[in-house]
Every structure is written in C-alpha cells, then in structure tokens.
Amino acid sequence: MSKPETIKTNYLVIETAMAAYSVLEDTMLAFGETLPDDHPYKNAEQEMVKWCAYYGAAGRRSQAWRLAPLIESVWSIMKEDDRDGMICWDFEFVPEFMLYCLNFTKEEDVQPVIEGAEKLRDLYYAARERRKAFKSTMPASSRQRDMFIAECREAADEQWKYADLISDHPDKVQAAFEANEDPEEFVKALGEDLELIDFGPWK
C-alpha cells in the first residue's frame, strides 16, 4: 500500500482560513451586537449575513479557504507597526477586511471589491478612517433586531409596496421591536394609521 501524498501548504494561510471562517460563522448567530442602522457599512454587513444564510456551512468553509491567500497577501504588506500590534490581526484586521473589502453578492465565489493587494490595503485603511469618524445617531443594534427590521421591510413591500416605510419611521419600528410586536401586524397597523393604499390581501 503506497504512502499517501503529503500536502504542503503555508500554515499562515490555514490560520487565516480559520479566522475567516469564524467571521462568517459569527454572522449566523441569532444574537449579538451588529452595526447601527446608519453605519456606512451596515448594508455590507447585511449582505454578508444573507450570503452566509444562502450558501450555508459548506459555502462558508469553501470560501474561507479560498479567500485566505488574498487576506494574507494584504496583511503581509500592511504597515510594519500595525502588523506588530497596532491592529489586532484576528479581532480587527480579518473581520474588518472582509466587511470593507469583499463583495458578498448572490454569487458563491466572494470577490474583492477592487483588484490588487496594494489597492485593497489602501481601501482598508480608508475604511478604518471612515469608521473612526462615524458617530451614530441610531439606537444600538443586534442580530435579533436586524431580523425584525428585515421582516418588517418584507411585509411593508408586500402590503404597501413601500419597503422604505420602515426606514422612514425608525422610532416607531424601535418601539415595536422593544414591545415584541409581530412584524406583519405592526406594519399593517402602521400603514393604516398613515392611510396608505392597501395592495393586499394581507395574510
């Protein structure tokens, strides 16, 4: 019986793949902090969540492995001081890079938003500065709250053909979430209060 072939790879890439998978797995948690609604990368966060839900555990594993060399190539050309501890590799760089620099669309293979390690590094630094300058005016967010808002938007689009009804009335949505209201019933009542045109039938 012949000896199996030894597969050689860079252990740094393996570790990066594990870190990337942790980021993708985190998006599947039902609870936990998420970005506030007015954060400049809120939409990117939600696209990642949708992608992870659609492609499941197998997709998360395959993409973590596929993206690891790209993530490692950008980290290797970061400023030396940042790599020596100014930026935490696993708790800051990897999750931030995936949020700022990767495009999670309906395609299974996740793509960088721009080609080239140096351009991605510059994009990452610019995104960090943008995040530091951001001051939220919205309430704290959680995965559970995000799911409530998504269900409300879907209901508003189906009943009133007006998904932005939810973003146009954030205080009412927040109160409904805190009161643990049913998304469909809340949206129906809100639309009726505003005398919107009913495109029902309501479920």
Short mmCIF file of N, CA, C and O in Angstrom, two decimals, residues 5 11 23 29 36 40 42 44 48 55 66 82 87-88 101-102 107 123 125 127 145 147 150-151 164 184 187 201:
data_model
loop_
_atom_site.label_atom_id
_atom_site.label_comp_id
_atom_site.label_asym_id
_atom_site.label_seq_id
_atom_site.Cartn_x
_atom_site.Cartn_y
_atom_site.Cartn_z
N GLU A 5 0.14 10.93 -0.36
CA GLU A 5 0.95 12.10 -0.68
C GLU A 5 0.80 13.16 0.42
O GLU A 5 -0.29 13.42 0.93
N TYR A 11 1.22 27.43 6.77
CA TYR A 11 0.39 27.36 7.96
C TYR A 11 -0.31 28.69 8.23
O TYR A 11 -1.38 28.73 8.84
N VAL A 23 -15.37 34.48 11.19
CA VAL A 23 -16.12 35.70 10.86
C VAL A 23 -17.44 35.33 10.20
O VAL A 23 -18.51 35.85 10.56
N LEU A 29 -25.18 33.90 14.08
CA LEU A 29 -25.69 33.95 15.44
C LEU A 29 -27.01 34.71 15.49
O LEU A 29 -27.20 35.71 14.80
N PRO A 36 -24.93 49.76 13.88
CA PRO A 36 -26.17 50.55 13.91
C PRO A 36 -26.69 50.81 12.50
O PRO A 36 -25.95 50.73 11.52
N PRO A 40 -21.99 53.37 7.87
CA PRO A 40 -21.71 53.31 6.42
C PRO A 40 -21.52 51.90 5.87
O PRO A 40 -21.64 51.68 4.67
N LYS A 42 -23.29 49.20 7.14
CA LYS A 42 -24.43 48.37 7.56
C LYS A 42 -24.91 47.49 6.41
O LYS A 42 -25.19 46.30 6.60
N ALA A 44 -23.26 46.39 3.84
CA ALA A 44 -22.26 45.34 3.58
C ALA A 44 -22.39 44.22 4.60
O ALA A 44 -22.28 43.03 4.26
N MET A 48 -23.44 40.25 3.81
CA MET A 48 -22.67 39.09 4.27
C MET A 48 -23.57 38.10 4.99
O MET A 48 -23.47 36.87 4.78
N TYR A 55 -25.74 30.19 1.39
CA TYR A 55 -24.80 29.15 1.00
C TYR A 55 -24.46 28.17 2.12
O TYR A 55 -23.86 27.13 1.89
N ARG A 66 -10.75 29.63 0.27
CA ARG A 66 -10.41 30.28 -0.99
C ARG A 66 -9.91 31.70 -0.78
O ARG A 66 -9.02 32.18 -1.50
N ASP A 82 1.60 48.38 12.37
CA ASP A 82 0.26 47.80 12.50
C ASP A 82 0.33 46.29 12.66
O ASP A 82 -0.40 45.71 13.47
N ILE A 87 -2.75 46.97 15.12
CA ILE A 87 -4.02 46.40 14.67
C ILE A 87 -4.01 44.92 15.01
O ILE A 87 -3.10 44.18 14.63
N CYS A 88 -5.03 44.49 15.76
CA CYS A 88 -5.12 43.07 16.14
C CYS A 88 -5.53 42.25 14.92
O CYS A 88 -6.57 42.52 14.31
N CYS A 101 -13.73 45.15 2.32
CA CYS A 101 -13.02 44.92 1.06
C CYS A 101 -13.54 43.75 0.23
O CYS A 101 -13.01 43.50 -0.86
N LEU A 102 -14.53 43.02 0.72
CA LEU A 102 -15.08 41.90 -0.03
C LEU A 102 -16.52 42.16 -0.41
O LEU A 102 -17.27 42.81 0.33
N GLU A 107 -23.49 35.58 -5.89
CA GLU A 107 -22.53 34.62 -6.43
C GLU A 107 -21.85 33.87 -5.29
O GLU A 107 -21.50 34.46 -4.26
N LEU A 123 -7.64 50.64 0.51
CA LEU A 123 -9.08 50.69 0.76
C LEU A 123 -9.37 50.37 2.22
O LEU A 123 -10.22 51.01 2.85
N TYR A 125 -7.40 50.83 4.84
CA TYR A 125 -7.03 51.97 5.69
C TYR A 125 -8.05 53.10 5.58
O TYR A 125 -8.42 53.72 6.58
N ALA A 127 -11.20 52.81 4.87
CA ALA A 127 -12.42 52.38 5.54
C ALA A 127 -12.30 52.51 7.05
O ALA A 127 -13.26 52.90 7.73
N ARG A 145 -32.65 42.27 16.29
CA ARG A 145 -33.31 43.48 15.82
C ARG A 145 -33.22 43.58 14.30
O ARG A 145 -34.18 43.97 13.63
N MET A 147 -33.11 41.15 12.21
CA MET A 147 -34.06 40.20 11.64
C MET A 147 -35.48 40.76 11.69
O MET A 147 -36.26 40.59 10.75
N ALA A 150 -35.81 43.36 8.94
CA ALA A 150 -35.88 42.72 7.62
C ALA A 150 -37.28 42.16 7.37
O ALA A 150 -37.82 42.27 6.26
N GLU A 151 -37.87 41.55 8.38
CA GLU A 151 -39.23 41.00 8.23
C GLU A 151 -40.24 42.13 8.04
O GLU A 151 -41.20 41.98 7.27
N ASP A 164 -39.52 51.12 2.24
CA ASP A 164 -38.86 52.19 3.00
C ASP A 164 -39.77 52.80 4.05
O ASP A 164 -39.35 53.71 4.78
N GLU A 184 -45.64 41.62 10.85
CA GLU A 184 -46.72 41.83 9.88
C GLU A 184 -47.85 42.66 10.47
O GLU A 184 -48.39 43.57 9.82
N VAL A 187 -46.67 46.34 10.80
CA VAL A 187 -46.62 47.02 9.50
C VAL A 187 -48.02 47.33 9.00
O VAL A 187 -48.28 48.41 8.44
N PRO A 201 -54.02 41.14 -0.81
CA PRO A 201 -54.57 40.94 0.52
C PRO A 201 -53.53 40.66 1.60
O PRO A 201 -52.49 40.10 1.29
#
